[in-house]
Amino acid sequence: MMTGLDAGLGNADAPWLARREQVWLLTHLRTWLGRRAVVPLTPAPRPFHPSAARVRLSRDRPRAVDAFFRNCLRVYRAVLDDEVPPVVARALYGDLPAHLGLDFHRSLGAAAASVPWSYRTDESLDGRLYEIQAPGSGWGEYLLLADHAAAFHPGAAPDAATVADRYVDALRRAVGTDEPAVLYLTDTATGQTGVRYFVERTRAAGARYYGLDSGVGPDDVRHIRSHSFPSLFTEQHPFGHMARAAREPYLYDPSLNAMFFSKITTALPFWRFTRDFFSDADRSLFPYTAVLEADGVQMPDGQVVPHRAFAADLPKTPYFLKYAGHDVYRGSGGAGIHLLDRLSPRAGDALARARKQSATGRTWIVQEALDARDAAWDAQYQGVTGRIPKLSVLCALGTYLGAMVLAGTADIVHAGTSNALALCAEPAAETVEPLPVRPSGSFRPPAARTDCAEREWA
């Protein structure tokens, strides 16, 4: 029978983590969240030391991802103006409930022309992004990891208090008040422990939360966070908040545009119907990604090949198959991802099902599978080798907050206590300067374009 301590640890598959560290983690967490809290992560033996080039790449994410997001909005405006074929609108909004679909977005006007202010990337250590988790999940786990590093590896990285201060300072600058009030729809997150820890650490840094701090009513809220698109319109005061959205660009932390809650955006820089809205720098962010279309798959050379030809090529060029729509039961928590590395019956069945669903508006994408194993990880962690690392950069309101690496034994790396989570160390001599925050700007269509190769659909 497990004791209360053992039940809260959940790290039986992490022999590299000393018992004293496990006990410290649980004791520390429970001072913040109560005596029944459970540790949601397993720290690696020590912080990961990325190369100087990798550090620069991570710190540039607020700029690079912001530019990519704004080009995604150019696609949205082109959809509204019928400048792209209808298949683009179906791919972006086709499997939303009718009351949240494209007509609903159109009714929001300028409020729907917004980008996510906070997010976490998922990327290879060499710098290519698999996905961008726009609502910013995983932040509390990073803060807990920072506290662990401060206790056992002092000086390697900032502690949670420093990171929380950095976040709250960015929030103060954005909303223009010393005591920013936040509405966090916490029930929309899968990682409840991490979200609660994030809330408590940022409360200690000066943020105030509706429902937790006295004197904060719905009209006092200046920033709304959520991990789910529909929840933004089903909280208790949506009409009052939505009426303010167009004139308060930082009111909603996630975008009021559903495209940023799906994986479809990663394919837009490559798709023949939308690629002209993006730069080569945007395309360099991602492995090659393509929409699974009714008639086939567009290859990197621009040719659309039938599904049978695409499947025949899989032994040479492996791809991930990913659900890219808005059904949270299919696409959250690592669900809806398959590795198509060979012509096995399982891979073939997944591809056939995805093809049928894409034809009905449930969008799927295929993304080139990188060789994600990394020598730098194995060199630093003897005893935790043989794992596939996935790096995440945390950005908020134009500010780089930090980076961490999740490493697991499966081809598809997702959160779990049997995986190793490492804080990325920061060079002691360098400081992190926040990038300037800028408003989303007025809502207007892009200038008329005369180079639309995709006009061939008409």
Short mmCIF file of C-alpha atoms in Angstrom, two decimals:
data_model
loop_
_atom_site.label_atom_id
_atom_site.label_comp_id
_atom_site.label_asym_id
_atom_site.label_seq_id
_atom_site.Cartn_x
_atom_site.Cartn_y
_atom_site.Cartn_z
CA MET A 1 0.00 0.00 0.00
CA MET A 2 1.38 3.38 -1.00
CA THR A 3 1.82 6.08 1.58
CA GLY A 4 0.51 9.60 0.98
CA LEU A 5 4.05 10.62 0.08
CA ASP A 6 4.55 7.85 -2.47
CA ALA A 7 1.14 8.52 -4.03
CA GLY A 8 2.12 12.14 -4.59
CA LEU A 9 5.44 11.37 -6.28
CA GLY A 10 4.53 9.15 -9.20
CA ASN A 11 8.16 8.90 -10.38
CA ALA A 12 8.81 5.15 -10.25
CA ASP A 13 10.18 5.21 -13.81
CA ALA A 14 12.77 7.88 -13.03
CA PRO A 15 15.60 6.13 -11.16
CA TRP A 16 17.94 9.05 -11.84
CA LEU A 17 15.96 11.32 -9.50
CA ALA A 18 17.21 10.99 -5.93
CA ARG A 19 14.65 10.28 -3.23
CA ARG A 20 15.55 13.49 -1.40
CA GLU A 21 14.75 15.47 -4.54
CA GLN A 22 11.41 13.73 -4.92
CA VAL A 23 10.54 14.51 -1.31
CA TRP A 24 11.64 18.13 -1.74
CA LEU A 25 9.47 18.52 -4.83
CA LEU A 26 6.40 17.17 -3.14
CA THR A 27 6.93 19.14 0.07
CA HIS A 28 7.53 22.35 -1.88
CA LEU A 29 4.51 21.83 -4.13
CA ARG A 30 2.23 21.15 -1.19
CA THR A 31 3.25 24.36 0.55
CA TRP A 32 1.71 26.15 -2.42
CA LEU A 33 -1.19 23.91 -3.40
CA GLY A 34 -2.17 21.95 -0.31
CA ARG A 35 -1.40 18.60 1.28
CA ARG A 36 -2.91 16.43 -1.47
CA ALA A 37 -1.07 17.92 -4.46
CA VAL A 38 0.72 15.48 -6.79
CA VAL A 39 4.02 16.19 -8.54
CA PRO A 40 3.26 16.47 -12.29
CA LEU A 41 6.81 16.09 -13.64
CA THR A 42 10.13 14.31 -13.31
CA PRO A 43 13.17 16.62 -13.47
CA ALA A 44 16.23 15.48 -15.36
CA PRO A 45 19.39 15.06 -13.25
CA ARG A 46 20.47 18.66 -13.91
CA PRO A 47 19.55 21.62 -16.13
CA PHE A 48 20.28 21.24 -19.83
CA HIS A 49 22.97 23.55 -21.23
CA PRO A 50 22.04 24.54 -24.79
CA SER A 51 24.56 25.95 -27.22
CA ALA A 52 24.90 29.71 -27.62
CA ALA A 53 23.21 29.44 -31.03
CA ARG A 54 20.31 27.56 -29.49
CA VAL A 55 19.95 30.22 -26.78
CA ARG A 56 19.83 32.99 -29.39
CA LEU A 57 17.26 31.05 -31.38
CA SER A 58 15.04 30.61 -28.33
CA ARG A 59 15.24 34.27 -27.38
CA ASP A 60 14.24 35.27 -30.89
CA ARG A 61 10.99 33.28 -30.71
CA PRO A 62 8.79 36.24 -29.63
CA ARG A 63 9.77 38.11 -32.78
CA ALA A 64 9.73 35.19 -35.24
CA VAL A 65 6.49 33.63 -34.04
CA ASP A 66 4.77 37.02 -33.86
CA ALA A 67 5.62 37.62 -37.53
CA PHE A 68 4.29 34.17 -38.45
CA PHE A 69 1.05 34.73 -36.51
CA ARG A 70 0.43 38.03 -38.28
CA ASN A 71 0.83 36.38 -41.65
CA CYS A 72 -1.73 33.80 -40.56
CA LEU A 73 -4.11 36.72 -40.06
CA ARG A 74 -3.47 37.76 -43.64
CA VAL A 75 -4.86 34.39 -44.68
CA TYR A 76 -7.90 34.98 -42.47
CA ARG A 77 -8.57 38.33 -44.10
CA ALA A 78 -8.18 36.74 -47.53
CA VAL A 79 -10.77 34.13 -46.54
CA LEU A 80 -13.21 36.88 -45.59
CA ASP A 81 -12.58 38.66 -48.90
CA ASP A 82 -12.85 35.47 -51.03
CA GLU A 83 -9.24 35.86 -52.19
CA VAL A 84 -8.48 32.18 -51.60
CA PRO A 85 -10.42 29.08 -52.65
CA PRO A 86 -13.25 27.84 -50.39
CA VAL A 87 -11.17 24.80 -49.44
CA VAL A 88 -9.03 27.09 -47.26
CA ALA A 89 -12.02 28.24 -45.21
CA ARG A 90 -13.15 24.61 -44.82
CA ALA A 91 -9.70 23.56 -43.64
CA LEU A 92 -9.52 26.37 -41.09
CA TYR A 93 -13.07 26.39 -39.74
CA GLY A 94 -14.87 23.38 -41.24
CA ASP A 95 -15.24 21.26 -38.11
CA LEU A 96 -16.16 24.00 -35.66
CA PRO A 97 -19.71 23.93 -34.28
CA ALA A 98 -21.95 26.03 -36.53
CA HIS A 99 -22.38 28.76 -33.92
CA LEU A 100 -18.57 29.24 -33.73
CA GLY A 101 -17.76 28.90 -37.42
CA LEU A 102 -16.69 31.39 -40.06
CA ASP A 103 -19.89 33.43 -39.92
CA PHE A 104 -19.39 33.83 -36.18
CA HIS A 105 -15.81 34.98 -36.74
CA ARG A 106 -17.06 37.46 -39.31
CA SER A 107 -19.51 38.86 -36.77
CA LEU A 108 -16.68 39.55 -34.32
CA GLY A 109 -15.11 42.06 -36.71
CA ALA A 110 -11.82 43.46 -35.44
CA ALA A 111 -11.88 41.26 -32.32
CA ALA A 112 -11.25 38.13 -34.44
CA ALA A 113 -8.20 39.74 -36.08
CA SER A 114 -6.04 39.04 -33.02
CA VAL A 115 -2.94 36.96 -32.43
CA PRO A 116 -2.10 34.86 -29.36
CA TRP A 117 -0.10 36.83 -26.82
CA SER A 118 1.24 33.80 -24.93
CA TYR A 119 2.33 30.42 -26.19
CA ARG A 120 4.70 27.51 -25.79
CA THR A 121 6.54 26.07 -28.76
CA ASP A 122 7.23 22.38 -29.38
CA GLU A 123 10.39 22.03 -31.44
CA SER A 124 13.46 19.99 -32.20
CA LEU A 125 16.71 20.95 -30.54
CA ASP A 126 18.01 22.13 -33.92
CA GLY A 127 15.26 24.76 -34.02
CA ARG A 128 12.37 23.58 -36.22
CA LEU A 129 8.90 23.91 -34.72
CA TYR A 130 6.50 20.97 -34.67
CA GLU A 131 3.66 23.00 -33.19
CA ILE A 132 2.89 26.20 -31.30
CA GLN A 133 0.73 25.64 -28.25
CA ALA A 134 -0.95 29.01 -28.39
CA PRO A 135 -2.77 29.06 -25.04
CA GLY A 136 0.56 28.65 -23.24
CA SER A 137 0.24 25.28 -21.51
CA GLY A 138 3.13 23.86 -19.49
CA TRP A 139 4.05 27.12 -17.80
CA GLY A 140 3.41 25.97 -14.26
CA GLU A 141 5.58 22.90 -14.82
CA TYR A 142 8.37 25.21 -15.96
CA LEU A 143 8.03 27.31 -12.79
CA LEU A 144 8.13 24.21 -10.58
CA LEU A 145 11.20 23.01 -12.46
CA ALA A 146 12.80 26.43 -11.92
CA ASP A 147 12.25 26.15 -8.17
CA HIS A 148 13.77 22.67 -8.20
CA ALA A 149 16.83 23.94 -10.10
CA ALA A 150 17.26 26.84 -7.68
CA ALA A 151 17.29 24.40 -4.75
CA PHE A 152 19.63 21.76 -6.21
CA HIS A 153 21.56 23.57 -8.98
CA PRO A 154 21.80 27.20 -7.83
CA GLY A 155 22.97 29.69 -10.40
CA ALA A 156 22.11 27.60 -13.43
CA ALA A 157 18.83 29.38 -14.18
CA PRO A 158 16.38 31.87 -12.68
CA ASP A 159 14.05 30.63 -9.98
CA ALA A 160 10.27 30.67 -10.30
CA ALA A 161 9.95 34.00 -8.51
CA THR A 162 12.16 35.67 -11.10
CA VAL A 163 10.22 34.16 -14.02
CA ALA A 164 6.88 35.06 -12.42
CA ASP A 165 8.08 38.64 -11.93
CA ARG A 166 9.10 38.76 -15.58
CA TYR A 167 5.64 37.60 -16.65
CA VAL A 168 3.76 40.02 -14.38
CA ASP A 169 5.97 42.92 -15.47
CA ALA A 170 5.12 42.15 -19.11
CA LEU A 171 1.45 42.01 -18.16
CA ARG A 172 1.67 45.38 -16.38
CA ARG A 173 3.22 46.99 -19.44
CA ALA A 174 0.59 45.52 -21.74
CA VAL A 175 -2.56 46.43 -19.79
CA GLY A 176 -1.22 49.61 -18.21
CA THR A 177 -1.82 48.98 -14.53
CA ASP A 178 0.35 48.01 -11.57
CA GLU A 179 -2.15 45.42 -10.33
CA PRO A 180 -3.30 43.54 -13.45
CA ALA A 181 -6.47 41.52 -12.87
CA VAL A 182 -6.68 38.17 -14.67
CA LEU A 183 -9.55 35.80 -15.41
CA TYR A 184 -8.03 32.34 -15.87
CA LEU A 185 -10.48 29.67 -17.05
CA THR A 186 -8.42 26.96 -15.38
CA ASP A 187 -10.87 24.10 -15.93
CA THR A 188 -10.05 24.19 -19.65
CA ALA A 189 -6.50 22.91 -19.04
CA THR A 190 -5.49 19.25 -18.97
CA GLY A 191 -2.54 19.84 -16.62
CA GLN A 192 -4.40 21.13 -13.58
CA THR A 193 -1.48 20.98 -11.14
CA GLY A 194 0.74 23.08 -13.39
CA VAL A 195 -1.97 25.66 -14.02
CA ARG A 196 -2.70 26.05 -10.32
CA TYR A 197 1.00 26.43 -9.56
CA PHE A 198 1.34 29.09 -12.26
CA VAL A 199 -1.59 31.00 -10.78
CA GLU A 200 -0.19 30.94 -7.25
CA ARG A 201 3.34 31.95 -8.25
CA THR A 202 2.10 34.87 -10.37
CA ARG A 203 -0.30 35.93 -7.60
CA ALA A 204 2.74 36.16 -5.34
CA ALA A 205 4.40 38.32 -8.02
CA GLY A 206 1.54 40.84 -8.05
CA ALA A 207 -1.12 39.56 -10.45
CA ARG A 208 -4.69 39.45 -9.12
CA TYR A 209 -7.20 36.81 -10.15
CA TYR A 210 -10.95 36.99 -10.53
CA GLY A 211 -12.47 34.45 -8.16
CA LEU A 212 -9.42 34.30 -5.91
CA ASP A 213 -8.61 37.87 -4.87
CA SER A 214 -10.99 40.23 -3.13
CA GLY A 215 -12.13 43.31 -4.97
CA VAL A 216 -11.74 41.79 -8.45
CA GLY A 217 -15.03 41.75 -10.36
CA PRO A 218 -15.70 40.93 -14.02
CA ASP A 219 -15.35 44.57 -15.06
CA ASP A 220 -11.94 44.76 -13.36
CA VAL A 221 -10.50 41.94 -15.50
CA ARG A 222 -7.84 43.16 -17.93
CA HIS A 223 -6.54 39.82 -19.21
CA ILE A 224 -8.33 36.52 -19.92
CA ARG A 225 -6.51 33.19 -20.26
CA SER A 226 -7.90 29.86 -21.45
CA HIS A 227 -6.74 26.64 -23.07
CA SER A 228 -9.98 26.15 -25.02
CA PHE A 229 -11.51 28.26 -27.79
CA PRO A 230 -15.23 27.63 -26.99
CA SER A 231 -14.71 28.51 -23.33
CA LEU A 232 -13.91 32.10 -24.27
CA PHE A 233 -17.58 32.54 -25.14
CA THR A 234 -19.14 30.45 -22.37
CA GLU A 235 -17.61 32.02 -19.26
CA GLN A 236 -20.06 33.91 -17.03
CA HIS A 237 -19.51 37.37 -18.51
CA PRO A 238 -18.68 36.90 -22.20
CA PHE A 239 -20.82 39.69 -23.66
CA GLY A 240 -19.29 42.39 -21.49
CA HIS A 241 -15.78 41.16 -22.18
CA MET A 242 -16.31 40.67 -25.92
CA ALA A 243 -17.65 44.22 -26.21
CA ARG A 244 -14.30 45.47 -24.93
CA ALA A 245 -12.11 43.17 -27.04
CA ALA A 246 -11.70 45.38 -30.12
CA ARG A 247 -10.52 48.40 -28.10
CA GLU A 248 -8.45 46.42 -25.54
CA PRO A 249 -6.01 44.33 -27.61
CA TYR A 250 -4.58 42.53 -24.56
CA LEU A 251 -7.90 41.60 -22.96
CA TYR A 252 -7.81 38.10 -24.45
CA ASP A 253 -4.51 36.28 -24.06
CA PRO A 254 -5.43 33.57 -26.57
CA SER A 255 -6.73 34.79 -29.90
CA LEU A 256 -10.44 35.08 -30.55
CA ASN A 257 -9.67 33.39 -33.87
CA ALA A 258 -10.02 29.60 -33.79
CA MET A 259 -7.23 28.99 -36.32
CA PHE A 260 -4.66 29.52 -33.57
CA PHE A 261 -6.12 26.69 -31.49
CA SER A 262 -5.44 24.07 -34.18
CA LYS A 263 -2.41 22.60 -35.93
CA ILE A 264 -3.56 23.75 -39.38
CA THR A 265 -1.45 26.93 -39.21
CA THR A 266 1.78 24.90 -39.53
CA ALA A 267 0.75 23.86 -43.07
CA LEU A 268 -0.29 27.31 -44.31
CA PRO A 269 3.22 28.56 -45.23
CA PHE A 270 3.62 25.58 -47.63
CA TRP A 271 0.13 25.15 -49.09
CA ARG A 272 -0.15 26.34 -52.69
CA PHE A 273 -3.31 28.30 -51.85
CA THR A 274 -1.75 30.22 -48.94
CA ARG A 275 2.04 30.15 -49.29
CA ASP A 276 2.20 33.61 -50.91
CA PHE A 277 1.06 35.15 -47.62
CA PHE A 278 4.21 33.89 -45.86
CA SER A 279 7.94 34.53 -46.04
CA ASP A 280 10.79 32.09 -46.44
CA ALA A 281 11.59 32.85 -42.79
CA ASP A 282 8.13 31.56 -41.84
CA ARG A 283 8.69 28.36 -43.82
CA SER A 284 12.09 27.85 -42.20
CA LEU A 285 10.38 27.62 -38.81
CA PHE A 286 8.68 24.28 -39.56
CA PRO A 287 9.41 20.87 -41.07
CA TYR A 288 7.55 20.48 -44.34
CA THR A 289 3.83 20.20 -43.53
CA ALA A 290 0.93 19.55 -45.91
CA VAL A 291 -2.86 19.41 -45.70
CA LEU A 292 -4.37 15.99 -46.34
CA GLU A 293 -6.64 16.95 -49.24
CA ALA A 294 -9.49 15.08 -50.88
CA ASP A 295 -7.46 14.34 -54.02
CA GLY A 296 -4.04 13.78 -52.53
CA VAL A 297 -1.10 15.41 -50.78
CA GLN A 298 1.00 18.34 -51.94
CA MET A 299 4.68 17.38 -51.88
CA PRO A 300 7.62 19.73 -51.13
CA ASP A 301 8.14 20.36 -54.85
CA GLY A 302 4.56 21.64 -55.12
CA GLN A 303 3.21 18.60 -56.97
CA VAL A 304 -0.03 17.10 -55.65
CA VAL A 305 0.29 13.31 -55.66
CA PRO A 306 -2.55 10.81 -55.15
CA HIS A 307 -2.90 9.28 -51.70
CA ARG A 308 -1.65 5.94 -52.96
CA ALA A 309 1.58 7.50 -54.26
CA PHE A 310 2.08 9.37 -50.98
CA ALA A 311 1.66 6.15 -48.98
CA ALA A 312 4.12 4.34 -51.23
CA ASP A 313 6.79 6.95 -50.42
CA LEU A 314 6.46 6.60 -46.64
CA PRO A 315 9.26 4.03 -46.19
CA LYS A 316 11.70 6.58 -47.67
CA THR A 317 10.32 9.75 -46.05
CA PRO A 318 8.48 9.21 -42.76
CA TYR A 319 5.73 11.64 -41.79
CA PHE A 320 3.60 12.33 -38.76
CA LEU A 321 -0.13 12.29 -39.37
CA LYS A 322 -1.83 14.89 -37.15
CA TYR A 323 -5.43 15.85 -36.56
CA ALA A 324 -5.51 19.60 -37.24
CA GLY A 325 -9.11 20.53 -36.48
CA HIS A 326 -10.94 21.82 -33.42
CA ASP A 327 -12.37 18.73 -31.72
CA VAL A 328 -10.56 18.73 -28.37
CA TYR A 329 -11.28 15.02 -27.88
CA ARG A 330 -9.31 14.22 -31.03
CA GLY A 331 -6.51 16.76 -30.84
CA SER A 332 -5.48 17.56 -27.26
CA GLY A 333 -3.17 15.84 -24.83
CA GLY A 334 -1.14 14.19 -27.57
CA ALA A 335 -4.18 12.53 -29.16
CA GLY A 336 -4.67 12.41 -32.91
CA ILE A 337 -0.97 11.94 -33.81
CA HIS A 338 0.35 8.89 -35.68
CA LEU A 339 3.79 8.05 -37.05
CA LEU A 340 3.56 6.97 -40.71
CA ASP A 341 7.03 5.50 -40.98
CA ARG A 342 6.22 2.35 -42.94
CA LEU A 343 3.43 0.70 -44.88
CA SER A 344 2.06 -1.20 -41.92
CA PRO A 345 -1.65 -2.02 -41.63
CA ARG A 346 -1.91 0.27 -38.60
CA ALA A 347 -0.39 3.25 -40.42
CA GLY A 348 -2.46 2.53 -43.51
CA ASP A 349 -5.68 2.37 -41.51
CA ALA A 350 -4.93 5.67 -39.75
CA LEU A 351 -4.18 7.35 -43.06
CA ALA A 352 -7.37 6.00 -44.67
CA ARG A 353 -9.52 7.21 -41.76
CA ALA A 354 -7.89 10.63 -41.82
CA ARG A 355 -8.44 10.94 -45.56
CA LYS A 356 -12.17 10.26 -45.17
CA GLN A 357 -12.47 12.74 -42.32
CA SER A 358 -10.59 15.46 -44.20
CA ALA A 359 -13.16 15.18 -47.00
CA THR A 360 -15.89 16.07 -44.49
CA GLY A 361 -14.14 19.12 -43.01
CA ARG A 362 -12.19 17.39 -40.23
CA THR A 363 -8.77 18.58 -41.27
CA TRP A 364 -5.69 16.39 -40.99
CA ILE A 365 -2.12 17.29 -41.90
CA VAL A 366 1.07 15.34 -42.56
CA GLN A 367 4.38 16.69 -41.25
CA GLU A 368 7.82 15.47 -42.16
CA ALA A 369 9.19 13.44 -39.24
CA LEU A 370 12.58 14.76 -38.21
CA ASP A 371 15.29 12.60 -36.69
CA ALA A 372 14.80 14.15 -33.28
CA ARG A 373 17.46 12.23 -31.35
CA ASP A 374 20.19 14.63 -30.30
CA ALA A 375 23.81 14.04 -29.37
CA ALA A 376 23.90 17.09 -27.10
CA TRP A 377 21.16 15.59 -24.93
CA ASP A 378 22.85 12.17 -24.67
CA ALA A 379 26.23 13.76 -23.91
CA GLN A 380 24.85 15.70 -20.94
CA TYR A 381 22.62 12.99 -19.45
CA GLN A 382 24.39 9.67 -19.06
CA GLY A 383 21.87 7.29 -17.57
CA VAL A 384 18.95 9.09 -19.22
CA THR A 385 20.17 8.43 -22.75
CA GLY A 386 18.21 6.94 -25.60
CA ARG A 387 15.40 9.43 -25.15
CA ILE A 388 13.95 11.75 -27.76
CA PRO A 389 14.14 15.39 -26.65
CA LYS A 390 11.57 18.05 -27.50
CA LEU A 391 12.39 21.65 -26.63
CA SER A 392 9.77 24.21 -25.66
CA VAL A 393 10.19 27.98 -25.50
CA LEU A 394 7.78 29.97 -23.32
CA CYS A 395 6.80 33.44 -24.55
CA ALA A 396 4.37 35.97 -23.08
CA LEU A 397 3.38 39.39 -24.37
CA GLY A 398 6.52 39.80 -26.44
CA THR A 399 8.76 38.53 -23.63
CA TYR A 400 10.93 35.40 -23.59
CA LEU A 401 10.35 33.63 -20.28
CA GLY A 402 12.54 30.54 -20.61
CA ALA A 403 12.94 27.17 -22.26
CA MET A 404 12.78 23.52 -21.22
CA VAL A 405 13.30 20.09 -22.76
CA LEU A 406 10.93 17.13 -22.42
CA ALA A 407 12.54 13.80 -23.31
CA GLY A 408 10.73 10.48 -23.67
CA THR A 409 11.21 7.00 -25.07
CA ALA A 410 8.31 7.11 -27.56
CA ASP A 411 8.44 8.57 -31.06
CA ILE A 412 5.68 10.99 -30.05
CA VAL A 413 6.91 12.82 -26.95
CA HIS A 414 4.18 14.08 -24.65
CA ALA A 415 3.97 15.01 -20.98
CA GLY A 416 4.13 12.21 -18.43
CA THR A 417 5.95 11.50 -15.18
CA SER A 418 8.07 8.77 -16.82
CA ASN A 419 9.61 11.38 -19.13
CA ALA A 420 12.51 13.61 -18.15
CA LEU A 421 11.92 17.35 -18.04
CA ALA A 422 14.97 19.63 -18.05
CA LEU A 423 15.17 23.34 -17.49
CA CYS A 424 17.37 25.07 -20.07
CA ALA A 425 20.19 26.83 -18.28
CA GLU A 426 20.87 30.44 -19.13
CA PRO A 427 24.35 31.97 -19.44
CA ALA A 428 24.99 33.89 -16.22
CA ALA A 429 26.57 36.85 -18.03
CA GLU A 430 23.54 37.49 -20.23
CA THR A 431 20.29 39.18 -19.36
CA VAL A 432 17.00 38.68 -21.12
CA GLU A 433 15.60 41.94 -22.46
CA PRO A 434 11.87 41.91 -23.22
CA LEU A 435 10.84 42.79 -26.73
CA PRO A 436 8.46 45.76 -27.09
CA VAL A 437 4.80 44.86 -26.98
CA ARG A 438 2.71 46.28 -29.79
CA PRO A 439 -1.06 46.36 -30.24
CA SER A 440 -2.76 44.21 -32.85
CA GLY A 441 -3.57 47.25 -35.01
CA SER A 442 -6.65 48.18 -36.95
CA PHE A 443 -8.66 45.60 -38.87
CA ARG A 444 -8.22 46.07 -42.59
CA PRO A 445 -7.72 43.74 -45.54
CA PRO A 446 -4.27 43.43 -47.09
CA ALA A 447 -3.44 45.47 -50.16
CA ALA A 448 -4.75 44.16 -53.44
CA ARG A 449 -2.53 41.42 -54.83
CA THR A 450 -1.91 40.74 -58.51
CA ASP A 451 0.37 37.71 -58.14
CA CYS A 452 -2.25 35.22 -56.94
CA ALA A 453 -1.25 31.96 -58.58
CA GLU A 454 -4.08 30.32 -56.65
CA ARG A 455 -6.69 32.22 -58.64
CA GLU A 456 -6.80 29.11 -60.82
CA TRP A 457 -9.54 27.71 -58.59
CA ALA A 458 -12.10 30.23 -59.91
#
